[in-house]
Short mmCIF file of C-alpha atoms in Angstrom, two decimals:
data_model
loop_
_atom_site.label_atom_id
_atom_site.label_comp_id
_atom_site.label_asym_id
_atom_site.label_seq_id
_atom_site.Cartn_x
_atom_site.Cartn_y
_atom_site.Cartn_z
CA UNK A 258 118.76 102.90 84.54
CA UNK A 259 115.20 102.70 85.93
CA UNK A 260 114.64 101.60 90.12
CA UNK A 261 112.12 100.46 91.40
CA UNK A 262 110.69 100.30 94.56
CA UNK A 263 107.48 99.00 95.23
CA UNK A 264 105.92 98.77 98.96
CA UNK A 265 102.71 96.06 99.38
CA UNK A 266 100.97 94.92 102.84
CA UNK A 267 102.85 91.09 103.51
CA UNK A 268 99.70 88.90 102.96
CA UNK A 269 100.92 86.27 100.83
CA UNK A 270 101.89 87.86 97.72
CA UNK A 271 102.94 84.26 95.71
CA UNK A 272 106.03 84.12 93.74
CA UNK A 273 104.35 84.13 90.90
CA UNK A 274 102.72 87.27 91.76
CA UNK A 275 106.34 88.50 92.26
CA UNK A 276 107.54 87.81 89.06
CA UNK A 277 104.49 89.09 87.29
CA UNK A 278 105.39 92.52 89.21
CA UNK A 279 109.10 92.53 88.05
CA UNK A 280 108.06 91.63 84.40
CA UNK A 281 105.13 94.05 84.03
CA UNK A 282 106.80 97.03 85.70
CA UNK A 283 110.57 96.50 83.84
CA UNK A 284 108.13 96.28 80.41
CA UNK A 285 106.52 99.81 80.93
CA UNK A 286 109.82 101.20 81.30
CA UNK A 287 110.87 100.10 77.69
CA UNK A 288 107.90 100.47 76.09
CA UNK A 289 107.81 104.38 77.45
CA UNK A 290 111.05 105.25 78.06
CA UNK A 291 113.04 103.32 75.84
CA UNK A 292 114.78 101.86 78.87
CA UNK A 293 117.74 98.88 78.96
CA UNK A 294 116.30 96.47 80.57
CA UNK A 295 119.17 95.11 81.97
CA UNK A 296 119.90 97.91 84.44
CA UNK A 297 116.21 98.63 84.98
CA UNK A 298 115.41 96.91 89.14
CA UNK A 299 112.78 96.20 90.74
CA UNK A 300 112.98 96.01 94.68
CA UNK A 301 109.11 94.28 96.47
CA UNK A 302 109.13 95.15 99.86
CA UNK A 303 106.08 93.63 102.26
CA UNK A 304 104.99 95.75 105.07
CA UNK A 305 103.31 93.41 108.17
CA UNK A 306 99.68 94.89 107.85
CA UNK A 307 100.47 96.40 111.73
CA UNK A 308 103.52 97.75 110.40
CA UNK A 309 101.25 99.73 107.89
CA UNK A 310 99.22 103.64 108.40
CA UNK A 311 96.14 104.99 106.18
CA UNK A 312 93.69 107.48 107.24
CA UNK A 313 95.47 107.49 110.75
CA UNK A 314 95.45 103.68 111.42
CA UNK A 315 96.99 100.79 110.94
CA UNK A 316 95.44 98.58 107.69
CA UNK A 317 93.81 95.95 110.42
CA UNK A 318 92.28 98.72 112.02
CA UNK A 319 91.05 100.33 109.52
CA UNK A 320 89.53 97.34 107.58
CA UNK A 321 88.19 96.31 111.31
CA UNK A 322 85.78 100.25 111.30
CA UNK A 323 85.47 100.15 107.33
CA UNK A 324 83.42 96.30 107.96
CA UNK A 325 82.19 97.45 111.20
CA UNK B 164 123.92 114.36 108.01
CA UNK B 165 124.40 111.55 105.47
CA UNK B 166 121.66 108.78 105.48
CA UNK B 167 122.70 105.90 103.19
CA UNK B 168 120.78 103.11 102.07
CA UNK B 169 121.95 100.12 100.75
CA UNK B 170 120.16 97.41 99.40
CA UNK B 171 121.60 94.01 98.98
CA UNK B 172 120.28 90.70 98.26
CA UNK B 173 119.77 89.08 101.31
CA UNK B 174 122.68 86.12 100.51
CA UNK B 175 124.26 85.56 103.83
CA UNK B 176 125.55 88.72 104.44
CA UNK B 177 127.59 88.40 107.58
CA UNK B 178 127.74 90.84 110.46
CA UNK B 179 131.38 91.89 110.06
CA UNK B 180 130.93 92.16 105.55
CA UNK B 181 127.99 94.91 106.72
CA UNK B 182 130.44 96.18 109.75
CA UNK B 183 132.62 96.41 106.89
CA UNK B 184 130.65 98.86 104.76
CA UNK B 185 128.91 100.50 107.79
CA UNK B 186 132.76 101.29 108.45
CA UNK B 187 133.72 102.40 104.75
CA UNK B 188 131.04 103.80 103.48
CA UNK B 189 130.73 106.47 106.56
CA UNK B 190 134.97 106.85 106.07
CA UNK B 191 134.07 107.86 102.10
CA UNK B 192 131.27 109.95 103.73
CA UNK B 193 133.99 111.90 106.12
CA UNK B 194 136.55 111.96 102.93
CA UNK B 195 135.22 113.60 100.61
CA UNK B 196 132.42 115.37 101.70
CA UNK B 197 133.84 116.66 105.05
CA UNK B 198 131.08 115.00 106.51
CA UNK B 199 130.65 114.35 110.59
CA UNK B 200 130.78 110.84 110.97
CA UNK B 201 128.61 111.44 114.21
CA UNK B 202 125.83 112.43 112.79
CA UNK B 203 125.94 109.37 109.59
CA UNK B 204 123.13 106.78 109.17
CA UNK B 205 124.17 103.62 106.99
CA UNK B 206 121.11 101.60 107.04
CA UNK B 207 121.35 98.18 105.33
CA UNK B 208 118.36 96.44 103.70
CA UNK B 209 118.34 92.79 103.05
CA UNK B 210 116.00 91.58 100.33
CA UNK B 211 114.19 88.27 99.39
CA UNK B 212 115.90 87.32 95.98
CA UNK B 213 112.72 87.19 94.87
CA UNK B 214 111.44 90.06 95.88
CA UNK B 215 114.25 91.44 92.68
CA UNK B 216 114.02 92.35 89.83
CA UNK B 217 117.21 92.21 87.39
CA UNK B 218 115.78 92.10 83.59
CA UNK B 219 112.21 92.06 83.63
CA UNK B 220 113.20 88.43 85.77
CA UNK B 221 113.17 87.77 89.46
CA UNK B 222 116.90 87.21 90.59
CA UNK B 223 117.33 83.21 90.50
CA UNK B 224 115.42 83.56 87.08
CA UNK B 225 117.44 85.74 85.58
CA UNK B 226 120.81 83.94 87.73
CA UNK B 227 119.06 80.56 86.43
CA UNK B 228 118.95 81.62 82.34
CA UNK B 229 122.71 83.42 82.81
CA UNK B 230 124.03 79.61 83.80
CA UNK B 231 121.99 77.28 81.20
CA UNK C 95 122.81 94.22 91.89
CA UNK C 96 123.02 96.60 94.76
CA UNK C 97 121.62 99.39 95.51
CA UNK C 98 122.17 102.51 97.44
CA UNK C 99 120.58 106.09 97.79
CA UNK C 100 122.91 108.87 99.28
CA UNK C 101 121.19 111.06 101.45
CA UNK C 102 123.67 114.77 101.53
CA UNK C 103 122.53 118.04 101.58
CA UNK C 104 122.79 120.60 98.99
CA UNK C 105 125.68 122.29 98.94
CA UNK C 106 127.85 122.98 96.44
CA UNK C 107 127.99 118.80 96.18
CA UNK C 108 130.87 119.15 92.81
CA UNK C 109 130.41 116.67 89.85
CA UNK C 110 133.60 115.54 91.36
CA UNK C 111 133.31 114.85 94.76
CA UNK C 112 129.88 112.72 92.89
CA UNK C 113 131.69 110.52 91.04
CA UNK C 114 133.94 109.92 93.68
CA UNK C 115 130.91 109.15 96.85
CA UNK C 116 129.99 106.49 92.90
CA UNK C 117 133.29 104.78 92.46
CA UNK C 118 134.00 104.70 96.50
CA UNK C 119 130.90 103.08 97.09
CA UNK C 120 130.72 100.68 93.93
CA UNK C 121 134.04 99.85 94.88
CA UNK C 122 132.95 98.64 98.40
CA UNK C 123 130.37 96.52 97.91
CA UNK C 124 132.67 94.56 94.79
CA UNK C 125 135.28 94.11 97.00
CA UNK C 126 133.02 93.01 100.73
CA UNK C 127 130.19 91.61 98.91
CA UNK C 128 131.86 90.32 95.65
CA UNK C 129 128.57 92.35 93.47
CA UNK C 130 129.06 93.10 90.03
CA UNK C 131 129.71 96.37 89.14
CA UNK C 132 128.18 96.18 86.01
CA UNK C 133 124.24 96.21 87.87
CA UNK C 134 125.59 98.71 91.18
CA UNK C 135 123.47 101.68 90.98
CA UNK C 136 124.22 104.75 93.20
CA UNK C 137 121.78 107.40 94.30
CA UNK C 138 123.10 111.01 95.44
CA UNK C 139 119.22 112.55 96.54
CA UNK C 140 121.18 116.90 97.81
CA UNK C 141 118.34 117.69 99.75
CA UNK C 142 117.66 121.08 100.57
CA UNK C 143 118.92 121.75 104.17
CA UNK C 144 115.14 124.13 104.83
CA UNK C 145 114.17 120.07 103.96
CA UNK C 146 116.16 118.11 106.41
CA UNK C 147 116.06 117.71 110.20
CA UNK C 148 118.41 116.91 113.28
CA UNK C 149 117.71 117.44 116.84
CA UNK C 150 114.11 118.84 116.18
CA UNK C 151 115.92 121.42 113.83
CA UNK C 152 116.32 122.10 110.37
CA UNK C 153 119.35 122.13 109.42
CA UNK C 154 120.32 125.51 108.90
CA UNK C 155 119.07 126.09 112.50
CA UNK C 156 120.58 123.62 113.59
CA UNK C 157 123.92 125.53 112.72
CA UNK C 158 122.91 128.82 113.97
CA UNK C 159 122.00 127.23 117.72
CA UNK C 160 125.51 125.39 117.63
CA UNK C 161 126.86 128.57 116.43
CA UNK C 162 125.93 130.41 119.92
CA UNK D 178 98.42 112.77 99.76
CA UNK D 179 101.69 112.01 101.71
CA UNK D 180 103.67 109.19 102.42
CA UNK D 181 105.69 108.41 105.49
CA UNK D 182 108.54 106.52 106.40
CA UNK D 183 109.89 105.81 109.74
CA UNK D 184 112.90 103.78 110.11
CA UNK D 185 113.74 103.00 113.32
CA UNK D 186 116.12 99.97 114.81
CA UNK D 187 113.69 96.15 115.71
CA UNK D 188 113.47 95.88 119.30
CA UNK D 189 110.04 94.90 120.73
CA UNK D 190 108.19 98.68 119.22
CA UNK D 191 104.72 97.24 119.74
CA UNK D 192 101.68 97.45 118.35
CA UNK D 193 100.16 100.16 120.60
CA UNK D 194 103.08 101.95 119.72
CA UNK D 195 102.96 101.97 115.84
CA UNK D 196 99.18 103.49 116.02
CA UNK D 197 100.86 106.02 118.25
CA UNK D 198 103.35 106.57 115.87
CA UNK D 199 100.67 105.99 113.00
CA UNK D 200 98.21 108.50 114.21
CA UNK D 201 100.24 110.98 115.45
CA UNK D 202 102.37 110.90 111.51
CA UNK D 203 98.52 111.54 109.73
CA UNK D 204 97.99 114.96 112.68
CA UNK D 205 100.90 116.53 111.98
CA UNK D 206 100.21 116.56 108.65
CA UNK D 207 96.33 117.23 108.53
CA UNK D 208 97.25 120.44 111.45
CA UNK D 209 100.41 121.40 109.65
CA UNK D 210 99.47 120.79 105.85
CA UNK D 211 95.59 120.26 105.35
CA UNK D 212 96.46 116.76 104.54
CA UNK D 213 93.40 114.30 103.98
CA UNK D 214 93.79 111.28 106.35
CA UNK D 215 92.15 109.42 103.77
CA UNK D 216 95.34 109.32 101.16
CA UNK D 217 97.94 109.39 103.65
CA UNK D 218 100.46 106.64 104.46
CA UNK D 219 102.51 106.03 107.06
CA UNK D 220 104.72 103.62 106.48
CA UNK D 221 107.05 102.08 109.10
CA UNK D 222 110.22 99.94 108.46
CA UNK D 223 112.43 98.13 111.71
CA UNK D 224 115.83 97.24 110.75
CA UNK D 225 118.42 94.73 112.10
CA UNK D 226 120.40 96.65 114.87
CA UNK D 227 123.91 95.16 113.16
CA UNK D 228 122.08 96.49 110.51
CA UNK D 229 121.75 100.16 111.33
CA UNK D 230 124.55 101.58 110.95
CA UNK D 231 125.91 105.12 113.09
CA UNK D 232 129.07 107.24 113.67
CA UNK D 233 131.59 103.93 111.55
CA UNK D 234 129.65 101.33 113.73
CA UNK D 235 127.21 99.05 113.54
CA UNK D 236 124.14 99.90 116.43
CA UNK D 237 125.40 97.26 118.49
CA UNK D 238 129.16 98.20 118.63
CA UNK D 239 127.97 102.20 118.88
CA UNK D 240 126.40 101.83 121.99
CA UNK D 241 129.06 98.84 123.97
CA UNK D 242 131.74 101.50 123.08
CA UNK D 243 129.65 103.97 125.18
CA UNK D 244 128.39 101.87 127.16
CA UNK D 245 132.23 101.34 128.21
CA UNK E 170 97.28 100.68 99.00
CA UNK E 171 100.26 100.41 97.53
CA UNK E 172 103.20 103.04 97.26
CA UNK E 173 106.26 102.64 93.91
CA UNK E 174 108.22 105.09 93.46
CA UNK E 175 110.17 105.20 90.57
CA UNK E 176 113.37 106.20 89.54
CA UNK E 177 114.51 107.19 86.13
CA UNK E 178 117.63 110.12 85.07
CA UNK E 179 116.07 114.01 84.78
CA UNK E 180 116.41 113.26 80.39
CA UNK E 181 113.19 115.26 79.02
CA UNK E 182 110.59 112.99 80.87
CA UNK E 183 107.26 114.43 79.43
CA UNK E 184 103.53 115.10 81.85
CA UNK E 185 102.47 112.40 78.73
CA UNK E 186 105.54 109.52 79.81
CA UNK E 187 104.38 110.14 83.17
CA UNK E 188 101.51 109.68 82.79
CA UNK E 189 101.64 106.54 81.06
CA UNK E 190 104.19 105.28 83.92
CA UNK E 191 101.26 105.98 86.93
CA UNK E 192 98.33 104.67 84.93
CA UNK E 193 100.27 101.72 84.09
CA UNK E 194 101.97 100.92 86.66
CA UNK E 195 98.77 101.16 88.81
CA UNK E 196 97.24 99.16 86.39
CA UNK E 197 99.36 96.25 87.27
CA UNK E 198 99.01 96.25 91.01
CA UNK E 199 94.94 96.27 90.77
CA UNK E 200 95.34 93.44 88.23
CA UNK E 201 98.06 91.31 89.50
CA UNK E 202 97.73 92.23 93.64
CA UNK E 203 94.20 93.36 93.09
CA UNK E 204 94.51 96.54 95.30
CA UNK E 205 92.20 99.56 95.52
CA UNK E 206 93.57 102.34 92.65
CA UNK E 207 91.86 104.64 95.25
CA UNK E 208 94.80 104.22 97.62
CA UNK E 209 97.66 103.35 95.31
CA UNK E 210 100.17 105.24 95.11
CA UNK E 211 102.68 106.23 92.62
CA UNK E 212 105.99 108.71 92.93
CA UNK E 213 108.31 109.13 90.55
CA UNK E 214 111.59 111.10 91.23
CA UNK E 215 113.86 112.43 88.53
CA UNK E 216 117.64 112.51 89.17
CA UNK E 217 120.07 114.79 87.54
CA UNK E 218 122.68 112.14 85.67
CA UNK E 219 125.64 113.60 87.81
CA UNK E 220 123.83 112.13 90.63
CA UNK E 221 123.74 108.54 89.48
CA UNK E 222 125.94 106.33 88.76
CA UNK E 223 126.04 102.54 87.07
CA UNK E 224 129.47 100.48 86.96
CA UNK E 225 131.16 102.82 88.97
CA UNK E 226 130.95 105.49 86.86
CA UNK E 227 128.20 108.39 86.93
CA UNK E 228 125.69 108.19 83.41
CA UNK E 229 127.19 110.66 81.36
CA UNK E 230 130.76 109.53 82.28
CA UNK E 231 129.20 105.56 81.79
CA UNK E 232 127.56 106.48 78.61
CA UNK E 233 130.73 108.39 77.22
CA UNK E 234 132.70 105.15 77.86
CA UNK E 235 130.68 103.11 75.78
CA UNK E 236 130.43 104.97 72.94
CA UNK E 237 133.89 105.97 72.81
CA UNK F 20 118.43 106.16 115.73
CA UNK F 21 115.24 107.22 113.23
CA UNK F 22 115.26 108.19 110.49
CA UNK F 23 112.26 109.49 108.70
CA UNK F 24 111.14 110.31 105.03
CA UNK F 25 108.61 112.51 104.13
CA UNK F 26 106.97 112.74 100.39
CA UNK F 27 104.30 115.49 100.16
CA UNK F 28 103.48 117.85 97.00
CA UNK F 29 105.15 120.05 96.25
CA UNK F 30 102.91 122.71 96.40
CA UNK F 31 104.32 125.93 98.90
CA UNK F 32 104.96 124.76 102.37
CA UNK F 33 106.88 126.78 103.63
CA UNK F 34 109.97 127.27 106.00
CA UNK F 35 107.80 127.58 108.83
CA UNK F 36 106.02 124.20 108.11
CA UNK F 37 108.51 122.09 107.65
CA UNK F 38 110.35 123.30 110.95
CA UNK F 39 106.78 122.55 112.67
CA UNK F 40 106.88 119.06 110.79
CA UNK F 41 110.80 118.42 111.56
CA UNK F 42 110.04 118.92 115.42
CA UNK F 43 106.53 117.18 115.87
CA UNK F 44 107.68 114.35 114.16
CA UNK F 45 111.01 113.86 116.12
CA UNK F 46 108.88 114.59 119.02
CA UNK F 47 106.91 111.57 117.92
CA UNK F 48 109.59 109.72 118.33
CA UNK F 49 111.22 110.88 121.57
CA UNK F 50 107.68 110.54 123.50
CA UNK F 51 106.22 107.29 121.53
CA UNK F 52 109.42 105.51 121.64
CA UNK F 53 112.29 107.44 123.61
CA UNK F 54 114.14 108.03 121.25
CA UNK F 55 116.87 110.94 121.53
CA UNK F 56 116.87 113.42 118.74
CA UNK F 57 120.51 114.15 118.83
CA UNK F 58 120.67 111.28 115.75
CA UNK F 59 116.73 111.84 114.98
CA UNK F 60 116.96 113.18 110.62
CA UNK F 61 113.79 113.74 109.08
CA UNK F 62 113.61 114.47 105.63
CA UNK F 63 111.45 116.33 103.62
CA UNK F 64 111.42 115.58 99.35
CA UNK F 65 108.78 118.38 97.77
CA UNK F 66 107.27 116.35 94.37
CA UNK F 67 105.94 118.34 91.52
CA UNK F 68 102.50 116.92 91.50
CA UNK F 69 102.47 115.83 87.97
CA UNK F 70 105.24 113.33 89.96
CA UNK F 71 102.78 112.33 91.71
CA UNK F 72 99.70 109.34 90.87
CA UNK F 73 96.70 108.37 93.09
CA UNK F 74 94.34 106.42 91.46
CA UNK F 75 96.75 106.02 88.18
CA UNK F 76 95.78 109.38 87.49
CA UNK F 77 98.60 112.92 88.48
CA UNK F 78 97.82 114.95 90.93
CA UNK F 79 96.02 117.50 88.98
CA UNK F 80 94.18 114.90 86.39
CA UNK F 81 92.74 113.81 89.20
CA UNK F 82 92.12 117.32 91.21
CA UNK F 83 90.46 118.37 87.87
CA UNK F 84 88.43 115.26 87.69
CA UNK F 85 87.19 115.15 91.64
CA UNK F 86 86.73 118.46 90.99
CA UNK F 87 84.34 118.42 87.97
#
């Protein structure tokens, strides 16, 4: 019965990468907690980098400062 | 004071269906828990089917296998 | 495939009320969006009133002021 | 280590407003709880007004009735 | 920068199982999306089975009917 | 109409600190986005440190290694 929500920045995540995440996370829940994959849901939210903050800065600004 | 978050796949949910969900869920909280509708929030997230996994597969792949 | 998360204050919600919410919300998703109940998840989070804010005040403080 | 999720209606929130929210919320967590900003995440979700319900109505309908 | 939230029923998940989930999910995000583990957060929510619904029934009731 | 969810580790956050977070976050939304505080909700989730992972480790393990 697990429900997993993965939030990442929206930066060209491919369909194959999403499928690999879904398969991988579901496999972990089956192996570690013996959950039923048939009712295991994984939802991936892709978030605009301007809408994600880290260290008090938006992700683009955070990266710009680290690169400076 | 309730807050309800509904996640469904993004597949042509109409404005009328969204309004019916909002009215229905709010009505349940009023009837069952005597909540104040004025501060009851319902947020509907529509999720790209490629971003939703079930049974270890993305929803489109899951449907394709069931149909096969 | 829907996933619904209901957040309410923790104030003596009974098992019967939870079951009624689960049945009611699932029924709405079946009727309005033709979803499959077998993969419809509803998760109820009960939140300590001190941990819920409205109008800039915690719920107990908010109620105390309205009652004053 | 905090994680903060802010949901607002999608109505022209500017990059500057998002940056101000990120900086402000992170600052609160540092000042009030002495959290490390380097691992404090803030994610802003902008929600279509039709997908947000209040008082049993979608936000546009809710506003139309209040204005009437 | 990813944030992952795992919701499972509260049924004796051990510290070792939680550590395995955290390590496993973080590893997937590093391998599949090349994310930095230092800012990858995983939060596990354990939910009372009475508060989780599937198929319109709470988990205990759902299991009782399947076992019947 | 905003909804804000703050997740922090459960480590003795006081009622006064929670009230300060609620007041502070609501104030930010009023000042930056001109939101109505009367319908602004803030929910604080306190998470057991064993249930929070960072850098692929639970928080207690992560701290132990940094202190080592």
